[in-house]
Short mmCIF file of C-alpha atoms in Angstrom, two decimals:
data_model
loop_
_atom_site.label_atom_id
_atom_site.label_comp_id
_atom_site.label_asym_id
_atom_site.label_seq_id
_atom_site.Cartn_x
_atom_site.Cartn_y
_atom_site.Cartn_z
CA MET A 211 53.80 30.82 -44.08
CA ASN A 212 57.38 30.39 -45.31
CA LYS A 213 56.54 27.79 -47.94
CA HIS A 214 57.02 30.20 -50.85
CA ILE A 215 60.40 31.25 -49.46
CA PHE A 216 61.53 27.65 -49.05
CA GLN A 217 60.36 26.76 -52.55
CA SER A 218 62.05 29.81 -54.09
CA TYR A 219 65.35 28.90 -52.47
CA ILE A 220 65.00 25.27 -53.54
CA ASP A 221 64.20 26.30 -57.12
CA ASN A 222 67.07 28.80 -57.26
CA ILE A 223 69.62 26.42 -55.76
CA THR A 224 68.65 23.42 -57.87
CA GLN A 225 68.76 25.51 -61.04
CA TYR A 226 72.12 27.04 -60.16
CA TYR A 227 73.74 23.71 -59.24
CA GLY A 228 71.95 21.69 -61.93
CA ILE A 229 70.53 19.16 -59.49
CA SER A 230 67.04 17.95 -58.65
CA GLN A 231 65.16 18.68 -55.46
CA LYS A 232 65.34 14.97 -54.75
CA GLN A 233 69.13 15.06 -54.95
CA LEU A 234 69.28 18.22 -52.83
CA PHE A 235 67.53 16.44 -49.97
CA SER A 236 68.79 12.92 -50.63
CA GLY A 237 70.97 12.89 -47.55
CA GLY A 238 73.97 12.17 -49.73
CA LYS A 239 77.34 13.16 -48.33
CA ASP A 240 78.85 14.04 -51.71
CA TYR A 241 79.90 17.62 -52.45
CA GLU A 242 77.20 17.99 -55.13
CA SER A 243 74.51 17.50 -52.46
CA VAL A 244 76.11 18.86 -49.30
CA GLU A 245 77.08 22.34 -50.44
CA PRO A 246 73.68 23.17 -52.01
CA ARG A 247 71.91 21.81 -48.92
CA GLN A 248 74.08 23.93 -46.61
CA LEU A 249 73.39 26.91 -48.82
CA PHE A 250 69.65 26.27 -48.43
CA TYR A 251 70.04 26.33 -44.63
CA PHE A 252 72.15 29.48 -44.85
CA LEU A 253 69.65 31.36 -47.03
CA CYS A 254 66.74 30.41 -44.79
CA ASN A 255 68.68 31.48 -41.71
CA LYS A 256 69.70 34.75 -43.36
CA LYS A 257 66.02 35.41 -44.06
CA GLY A 258 65.36 35.06 -40.33
CA ILE A 259 63.69 31.67 -40.45
CA PRO A 260 64.40 29.77 -37.21
CA VAL A 261 66.33 26.50 -37.43
CA VAL A 262 63.40 24.60 -35.91
CA THR A 263 61.13 25.90 -38.70
CA ILE A 264 63.62 24.78 -41.35
CA GLN A 265 63.77 21.38 -39.67
CA LYS A 266 59.96 21.06 -39.58
CA PHE A 267 59.70 21.99 -43.27
CA LEU A 268 62.28 19.37 -44.21
CA ASN A 269 60.59 16.72 -42.04
CA LYS A 270 57.27 17.42 -43.78
CA ASN A 271 59.07 16.88 -47.07
CA ASN A 272 60.52 13.50 -46.05
CA TYR A 273 64.00 14.73 -45.14
CA SER A 274 64.80 14.04 -41.52
CA ILE A 275 67.66 16.08 -40.08
CA HIS A 276 68.72 17.05 -36.58
CA HIS A 277 68.77 20.77 -35.83
CA SER A 278 72.48 20.60 -34.91
CA ASN A 279 73.27 19.51 -38.49
CA ILE A 280 71.40 22.52 -39.83
CA VAL A 281 73.31 24.84 -37.47
CA ARG A 282 76.61 23.23 -38.50
CA GLY A 283 75.70 23.64 -42.18
CA ILE A 284 74.97 27.33 -41.65
CA GLU A 285 78.30 27.79 -39.86
CA ARG A 286 80.20 26.00 -42.62
CA MET A 287 78.53 28.09 -45.30
CA ASN A 288 79.34 31.29 -43.38
CA SER A 289 83.01 30.25 -43.37
CA LYS A 290 82.96 29.43 -47.09
CA ILE A 291 81.36 32.78 -47.92
CA GLU A 292 83.94 34.70 -45.88
CA ALA A 293 86.79 32.81 -47.56
CA ASN A 294 85.55 33.00 -51.15
CA GLU A 295 84.42 36.17 -52.93
CA GLU A 296 82.49 34.16 -55.55
CA TYR A 297 79.85 33.23 -52.98
CA LYS A 298 79.25 36.90 -52.28
CA LYS A 299 78.26 37.30 -55.93
CA ILE A 300 76.06 34.20 -55.98
CA ILE A 301 74.09 34.77 -52.76
CA PRO A 302 72.05 37.78 -54.00
CA MET A 303 70.92 35.78 -57.04
CA LEU A 304 69.91 32.77 -54.96
CA GLU A 305 67.99 34.68 -52.33
CA VAL A 306 65.48 36.17 -54.78
CA ILE A 307 61.97 35.02 -53.89
CA THR A 308 60.30 33.82 -57.09
CA ALA A 309 57.94 31.01 -56.13
CA ASP A 310 54.24 31.79 -56.03
CA VAL A 311 53.21 29.17 -53.49
CA GLN A 312 50.46 29.89 -50.99
#
């Protein structure tokens, strides 16, 4: 049901950050992977997708993560957005649903 939303966010984020989907969900702790991943959680949450649904999607796509890490990522991204006006400009571009996945 949310697959097209997930894929749109993945496509938008990977294009914006210049990374691959594999790198996005590599589990790496480097800034180049963590921030885009947290942004993915944030966008999904903003769209009203429950954390457990995000977690199930990621598990189906071979990325195992505990729901508390998703919640923490959303909280961190909220803090970053409040502290930095640039994010407020970027978010509307990244939340556009473009994927045509059924």
